mmCIF file of C-alpha atoms in Angstrom:
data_model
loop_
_atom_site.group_PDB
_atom_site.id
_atom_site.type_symbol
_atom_site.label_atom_id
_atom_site.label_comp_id
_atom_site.label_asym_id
_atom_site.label_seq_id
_atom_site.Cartn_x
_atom_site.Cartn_y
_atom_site.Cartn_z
ATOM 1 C CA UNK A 146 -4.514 20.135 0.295
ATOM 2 C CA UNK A 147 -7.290 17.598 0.847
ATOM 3 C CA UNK A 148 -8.887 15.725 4.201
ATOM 4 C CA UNK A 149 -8.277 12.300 2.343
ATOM 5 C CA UNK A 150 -5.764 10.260 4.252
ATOM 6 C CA UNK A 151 -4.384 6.490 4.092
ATOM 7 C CA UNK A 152 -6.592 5.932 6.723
ATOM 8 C CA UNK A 153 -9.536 7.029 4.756
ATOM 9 C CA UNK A 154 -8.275 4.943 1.748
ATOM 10 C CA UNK A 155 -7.774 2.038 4.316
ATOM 11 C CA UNK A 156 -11.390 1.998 5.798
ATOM 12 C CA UNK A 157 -12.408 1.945 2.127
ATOM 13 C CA UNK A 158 -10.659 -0.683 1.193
ATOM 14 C CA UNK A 159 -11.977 -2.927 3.923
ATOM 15 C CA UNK A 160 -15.258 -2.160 3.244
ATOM 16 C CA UNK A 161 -14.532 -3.061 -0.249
ATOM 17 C CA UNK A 162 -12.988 -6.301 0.453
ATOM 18 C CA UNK A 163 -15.730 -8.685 0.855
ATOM 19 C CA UNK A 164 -18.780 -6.707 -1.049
ATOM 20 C CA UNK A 165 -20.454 -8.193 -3.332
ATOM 21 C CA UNK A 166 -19.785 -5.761 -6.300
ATOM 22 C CA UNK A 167 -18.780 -7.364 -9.040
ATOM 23 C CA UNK A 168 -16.915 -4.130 -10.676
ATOM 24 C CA UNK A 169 -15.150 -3.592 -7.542
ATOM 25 C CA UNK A 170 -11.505 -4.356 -8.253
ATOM 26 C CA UNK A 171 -10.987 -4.484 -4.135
ATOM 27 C CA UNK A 172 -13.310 -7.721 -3.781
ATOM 28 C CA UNK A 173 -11.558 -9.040 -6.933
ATOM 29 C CA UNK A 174 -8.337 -8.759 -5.511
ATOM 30 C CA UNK A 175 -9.135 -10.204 -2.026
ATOM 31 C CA UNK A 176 -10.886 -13.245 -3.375
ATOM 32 C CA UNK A 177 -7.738 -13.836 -5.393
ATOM 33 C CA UNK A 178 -5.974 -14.057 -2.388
ATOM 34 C CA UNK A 179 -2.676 -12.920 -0.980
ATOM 35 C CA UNK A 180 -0.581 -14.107 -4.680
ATOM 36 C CA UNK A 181 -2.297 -12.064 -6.900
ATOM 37 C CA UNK A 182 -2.569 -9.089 -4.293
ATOM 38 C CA UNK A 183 1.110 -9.132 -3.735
ATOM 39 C CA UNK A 184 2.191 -9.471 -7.176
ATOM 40 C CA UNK A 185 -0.157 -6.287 -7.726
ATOM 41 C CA UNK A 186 2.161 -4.314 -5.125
ATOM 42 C CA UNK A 187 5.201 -5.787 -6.820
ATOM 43 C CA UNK A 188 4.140 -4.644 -10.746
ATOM 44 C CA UNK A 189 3.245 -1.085 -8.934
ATOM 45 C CA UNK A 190 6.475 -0.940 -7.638
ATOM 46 C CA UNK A 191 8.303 -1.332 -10.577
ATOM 47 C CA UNK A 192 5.990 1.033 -12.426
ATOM 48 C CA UNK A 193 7.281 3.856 -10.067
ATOM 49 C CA UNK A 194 10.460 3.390 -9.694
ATOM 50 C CA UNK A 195 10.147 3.448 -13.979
ATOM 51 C CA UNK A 196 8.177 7.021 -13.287
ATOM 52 C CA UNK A 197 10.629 8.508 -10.878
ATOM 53 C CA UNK A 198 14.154 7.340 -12.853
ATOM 54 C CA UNK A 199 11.897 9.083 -16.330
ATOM 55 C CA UNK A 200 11.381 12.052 -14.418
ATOM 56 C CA UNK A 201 7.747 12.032 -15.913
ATOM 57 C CA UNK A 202 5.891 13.516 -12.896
ATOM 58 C CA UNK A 203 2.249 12.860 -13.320
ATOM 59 C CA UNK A 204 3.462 9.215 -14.169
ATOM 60 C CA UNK A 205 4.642 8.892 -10.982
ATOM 61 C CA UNK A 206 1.906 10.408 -8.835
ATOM 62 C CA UNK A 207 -0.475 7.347 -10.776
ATOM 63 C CA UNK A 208 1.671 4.958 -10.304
ATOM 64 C CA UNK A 209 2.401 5.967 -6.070
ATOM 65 C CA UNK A 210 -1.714 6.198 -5.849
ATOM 66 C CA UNK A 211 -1.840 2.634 -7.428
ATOM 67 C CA UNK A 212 1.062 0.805 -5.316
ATOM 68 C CA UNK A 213 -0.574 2.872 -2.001
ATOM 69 C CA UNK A 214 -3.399 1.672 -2.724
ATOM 70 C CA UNK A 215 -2.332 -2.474 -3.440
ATOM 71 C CA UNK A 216 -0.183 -1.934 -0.556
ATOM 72 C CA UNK A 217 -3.148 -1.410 1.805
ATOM 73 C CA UNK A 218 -4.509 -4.284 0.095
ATOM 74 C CA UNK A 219 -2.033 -6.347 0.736
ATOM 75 C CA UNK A 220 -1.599 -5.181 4.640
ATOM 76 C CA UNK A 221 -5.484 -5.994 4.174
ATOM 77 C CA UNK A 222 -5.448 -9.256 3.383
ATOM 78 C CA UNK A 223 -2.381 -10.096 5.795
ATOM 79 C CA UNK A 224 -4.445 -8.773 8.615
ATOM 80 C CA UNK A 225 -2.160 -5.957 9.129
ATOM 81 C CA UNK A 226 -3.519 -2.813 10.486
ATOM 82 C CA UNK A 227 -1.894 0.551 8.489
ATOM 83 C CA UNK A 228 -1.617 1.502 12.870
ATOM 84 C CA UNK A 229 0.601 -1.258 13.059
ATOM 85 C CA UNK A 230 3.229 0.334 10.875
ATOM 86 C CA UNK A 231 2.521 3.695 11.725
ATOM 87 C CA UNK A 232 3.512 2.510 14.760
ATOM 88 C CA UNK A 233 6.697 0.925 13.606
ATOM 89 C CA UNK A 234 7.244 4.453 11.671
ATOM 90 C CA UNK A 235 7.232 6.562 14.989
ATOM 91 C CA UNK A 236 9.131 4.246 16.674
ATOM 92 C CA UNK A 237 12.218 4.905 14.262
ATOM 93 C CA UNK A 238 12.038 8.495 14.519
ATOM 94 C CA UNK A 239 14.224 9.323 17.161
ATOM 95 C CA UNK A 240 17.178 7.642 15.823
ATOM 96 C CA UNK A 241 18.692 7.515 12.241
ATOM 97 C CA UNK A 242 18.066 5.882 9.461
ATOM 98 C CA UNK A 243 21.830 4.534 9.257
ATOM 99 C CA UNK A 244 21.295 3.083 12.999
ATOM 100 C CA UNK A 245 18.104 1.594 12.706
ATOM 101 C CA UNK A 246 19.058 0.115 9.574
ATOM 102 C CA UNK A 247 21.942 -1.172 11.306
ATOM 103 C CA UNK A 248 20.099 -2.645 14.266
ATOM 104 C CA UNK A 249 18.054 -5.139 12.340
ATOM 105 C CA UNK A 250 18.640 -8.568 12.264
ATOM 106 C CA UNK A 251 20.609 -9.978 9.331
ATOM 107 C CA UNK A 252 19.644 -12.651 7.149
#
């Protein structure tokens, strides 16, 4: 097991975000803005949920690392800190997922 967490990968990625690198697909994505960043998450999405129904295992640990990683990007560029819904996370725990499901506003 490794040190590396999503708040490792985080820090990165802000660090990354406004460089002036121009192979760094982090800056690309944050001076295409919120669209393009979001869009990202979505196609990475789709890609594992494709993995996972396949079955094809090392497809889906790519694809998870990719839409991890364009979903910090995304909390990135919203001003979002990964606390924030690590916070949100623990705050669900002592109940179940049915309730808490149930308990959110609908619309």
């Amino acid at each position: 097991m490794t040190d590396f967490s999503l708040s490792d990968l985080e820090k990165i990625v802000r660090e990354r975000a406004h460089s002036d690198d121009p192979d760094s697909w982090t800056a690309k994505l944050f001076a295409r803005g919120i669209d393009k960043a979001a869009q990202k998450l979505g196609e990475e999405a789709v890609e594992t949920v494709i993995a996972a129904v396949k079955g094809d295992k090392q497809a889906l640990v790519s694809e998870s690392a990719d839409l991890i990683y364009h979903w910090l990007v995304v909390l990135g560029l919203s001003g979002v800190p990964l606390s924030d819904v690590f916070k949100e996370l623990e705050s669900r725990t002592g109940r179940s997922g049915i309730a808490e499901k149930a308990s959110r506003p609908k619309g």
